[in-house]
Amino acid sequence: MHAYLITAKPGRLHRAAVWAGRWALRMLALTVMAVLGAVVFAVRCTRPVVNYAATRAAWLELWAADVTGIGPVGAALGAGITDEFVNEFHKARTGAPA
């Protein structure tokens, strides 16, 4: 038994405000999900471009190292960063509760 059957029933204005509030919240949630989806889509679409650019940059660095006689500094730095990333990922993968 609802309380308003015993006491006063909510007015039309109150019910309309509740209805509008619920739909506004639903539209806000839908907007947030659509924006997040667009961001994820953009990141996934740019990944091949970033991979290609990284490959070309590595090739350019090796070419410059060959021409100048200076060793490839980026490769040494990149290897250290990659090792650190693998260590952190391994910790997160093995330390997470099942």
PDB file of C-alpha atoms in Angstrom:
ATOM      1  CA  MET A   1       0.000   0.000   0.000  1.00  0.00           C
ATOM      2  CA  HIS A   2       1.457   3.349  -1.040  1.00  0.00           C
ATOM      3  CA  ALA A   3       1.731   6.134   1.449  1.00  0.00           C
ATOM      4  CA  TYR A   4      -0.160   8.543  -0.768  1.00  0.00           C
ATOM      5  CA  LEU A   5      -3.269   6.364  -0.596  1.00  0.00           C
ATOM      6  CA  ILE A   6      -3.503   7.230   3.082  1.00  0.00           C
ATOM      7  CA  THR A   7      -2.215  10.793   2.955  1.00  0.00           C
ATOM      8  CA  ALA A   8      -1.961  13.288   0.101  1.00  0.00           C
ATOM      9  CA  LYS A   9      -1.233  12.133  -3.451  1.00  0.00           C
ATOM     10  CA  PRO A  10       1.774  13.833  -5.136  1.00  0.00           C
ATOM     11  CA  GLY A  11       0.630  16.705  -7.329  1.00  0.00           C
ATOM     12  CA  ARG A  12       0.931  16.825 -11.087  1.00  0.00           C
ATOM     13  CA  LEU A  13       3.747  19.333 -10.908  1.00  0.00           C
ATOM     14  CA  HIS A  14       5.759  17.117  -8.556  1.00  0.00           C
ATOM     15  CA  ARG A  15       5.208  14.029 -10.701  1.00  0.00           C
ATOM     16  CA  ALA A  16       6.178  15.959 -13.839  1.00  0.00           C
ATOM     17  CA  ALA A  17       9.338  17.221 -12.136  1.00  0.00           C
ATOM     18  CA  VAL A  18      10.290  13.696 -11.063  1.00  0.00           C
ATOM     19  CA  TRP A  19       9.640  12.398 -14.591  1.00  0.00           C
ATOM     20  CA  ALA A  20      11.713  15.207 -16.138  1.00  0.00           C
ATOM     21  CA  GLY A  21      14.520  14.603 -13.642  1.00  0.00           C
ATOM     22  CA  ARG A  22      14.658  10.895 -14.448  1.00  0.00           C
ATOM     23  CA  TRP A  23      14.794  11.532 -18.184  1.00  0.00           C
ATOM     24  CA  ALA A  24      17.411  14.254 -17.753  1.00  0.00           C
ATOM     25  CA  LEU A  25      19.580  11.815 -15.795  1.00  0.00           C
ATOM     26  CA  ARG A  26      19.100   9.151 -18.478  1.00  0.00           C
ATOM     27  CA  MET A  27      20.065  11.614 -21.214  1.00  0.00           C
ATOM     28  CA  LEU A  28      23.139  12.682 -19.224  1.00  0.00           C
ATOM     29  CA  ALA A  29      24.201   9.053 -18.816  1.00  0.00           C
ATOM     30  CA  LEU A  30      23.640   8.417 -22.533  1.00  0.00           C
ATOM     31  CA  THR A  31      25.700  11.495 -23.421  1.00  0.00           C
ATOM     32  CA  VAL A  32      28.572  10.429 -21.175  1.00  0.00           C
ATOM     33  CA  MET A  33      28.573   6.929 -22.674  1.00  0.00           C
ATOM     34  CA  ALA A  34      28.502   8.333 -26.218  1.00  0.00           C
ATOM     35  CA  VAL A  35      31.418  10.687 -25.510  1.00  0.00           C
ATOM     36  CA  LEU A  36      33.472   7.890 -23.938  1.00  0.00           C
ATOM     37  CA  GLY A  37      32.678   5.662 -26.901  1.00  0.00           C
ATOM     38  CA  ALA A  38      33.818   8.374 -29.307  1.00  0.00           C
ATOM     39  CA  VAL A  39      37.084   8.804 -27.393  1.00  0.00           C
ATOM     40  CA  VAL A  40      37.760   5.044 -27.406  1.00  0.00           C
ATOM     41  CA  PHE A  41      36.935   4.881 -31.114  1.00  0.00           C
ATOM     42  CA  ALA A  42      39.307   7.750 -31.884  1.00  0.00           C
ATOM     43  CA  VAL A  43      42.123   6.176 -29.874  1.00  0.00           C
ATOM     44  CA  ARG A  44      41.650   2.821 -31.577  1.00  0.00           C
ATOM     45  CA  CYS A  45      41.587   4.436 -35.009  1.00  0.00           C
ATOM     46  CA  THR A  46      44.804   6.367 -34.397  1.00  0.00           C
ATOM     47  CA  ARG A  47      46.722   3.359 -33.069  1.00  0.00           C
ATOM     48  CA  PRO A  48      47.869   2.146 -36.528  1.00  0.00           C
ATOM     49  CA  VAL A  49      49.018   5.668 -37.373  1.00  0.00           C
ATOM     50  CA  VAL A  50      51.000   5.886 -34.142  1.00  0.00           C
ATOM     51  CA  ASN A  51      52.533   2.453 -34.758  1.00  0.00           C
ATOM     52  CA  TYR A  52      53.542   3.475 -38.280  1.00  0.00           C
ATOM     53  CA  ALA A  53      55.009   6.766 -37.043  1.00  0.00           C
ATOM     54  CA  ALA A  54      56.972   4.947 -34.323  1.00  0.00           C
ATOM     55  CA  THR A  55      58.346   2.472 -36.857  1.00  0.00           C
ATOM     56  CA  ARG A  56      59.402   5.266 -39.187  1.00  0.00           C
ATOM     57  CA  ALA A  57      60.963   7.211 -36.303  1.00  0.00           C
ATOM     58  CA  ALA A  58      62.976   4.167 -35.260  1.00  0.00           C
ATOM     59  CA  TRP A  59      64.126   3.689 -38.855  1.00  0.00           C
ATOM     60  CA  LEU A  60      65.063   7.373 -39.085  1.00  0.00           C
ATOM     61  CA  GLU A  61      67.043   7.133 -35.863  1.00  0.00           C
ATOM     62  CA  LEU A  62      68.961   4.100 -37.109  1.00  0.00           C
ATOM     63  CA  TRP A  63      69.673   5.887 -40.380  1.00  0.00           C
ATOM     64  CA  ALA A  64      70.886   8.995 -38.525  1.00  0.00           C
ATOM     65  CA  ALA A  65      73.046   6.845 -36.239  1.00  0.00           C
ATOM     66  CA  ASP A  66      74.592   5.213 -39.300  1.00  0.00           C
ATOM     67  CA  VAL A  67      75.273   8.539 -41.013  1.00  0.00           C
ATOM     68  CA  THR A  68      76.626  10.408 -37.979  1.00  0.00           C
ATOM     69  CA  GLY A  69      78.387   7.526 -36.259  1.00  0.00           C
ATOM     70  CA  ILE A  70      76.602   8.285 -32.967  1.00  0.00           C
ATOM     71  CA  GLY A  71      74.852   5.289 -31.419  1.00  0.00           C
ATOM     72  CA  PRO A  72      71.044   5.072 -31.358  1.00  0.00           C
ATOM     73  CA  VAL A  73      70.216   6.696 -28.009  1.00  0.00           C
ATOM     74  CA  GLY A  74      66.449   6.267 -28.368  1.00  0.00           C
ATOM     75  CA  ALA A  75      66.761   2.504 -28.684  1.00  0.00           C
ATOM     76  CA  ALA A  76      68.617   2.268 -25.381  1.00  0.00           C
ATOM     77  CA  LEU A  77      66.118   4.510 -23.621  1.00  0.00           C
ATOM     78  CA  GLY A  78      63.160   2.733 -25.210  1.00  0.00           C
ATOM     79  CA  ALA A  79      64.424  -0.678 -24.127  1.00  0.00           C
ATOM     80  CA  GLY A  80      64.636   0.474 -20.504  1.00  0.00           C
ATOM     81  CA  ILE A  81      61.162   1.953 -20.593  1.00  0.00           C
ATOM     82  CA  THR A  82      59.785  -1.222 -22.187  1.00  0.00           C
ATOM     83  CA  ASP A  83      61.421  -3.403 -19.523  1.00  0.00           C
ATOM     84  CA  GLU A  84      59.944  -1.241 -16.770  1.00  0.00           C
ATOM     85  CA  PHE A  85      56.507  -1.409 -18.368  1.00  0.00           C
ATOM     86  CA  VAL A  86      56.707  -5.207 -18.650  1.00  0.00           C
ATOM     87  CA  ASN A  87      57.703  -5.467 -14.980  1.00  0.00           C
ATOM     88  CA  GLU A  88      54.796  -3.284 -13.861  1.00  0.00           C
ATOM     89  CA  PHE A  89      52.334  -5.128 -16.093  1.00  0.00           C
ATOM     90  CA  HIS A  90      53.548  -8.465 -14.762  1.00  0.00           C
ATOM     91  CA  LYS A  91      53.098  -7.251 -11.177  1.00  0.00           C
ATOM     92  CA  ALA A  92      49.573  -6.077 -11.923  1.00  0.00           C
ATOM     93  CA  ARG A  93      48.699  -9.296 -13.749  1.00  0.00           C
ATOM     94  CA  THR A  94      49.997 -11.657 -11.078  1.00  0.00           C
ATOM     95  CA  GLY A  95      49.020  -9.578  -8.059  1.00  0.00           C
ATOM     96  CA  ALA A  96      45.389  -9.045  -9.014  1.00  0.00           C
ATOM     97  CA  PRO A  97      42.802 -11.082  -7.100  1.00  0.00           C
ATOM     98  CA  ALA A  98      41.052 -13.708  -9.211  1.00  0.00           C
TER      99      ALA A  98
END
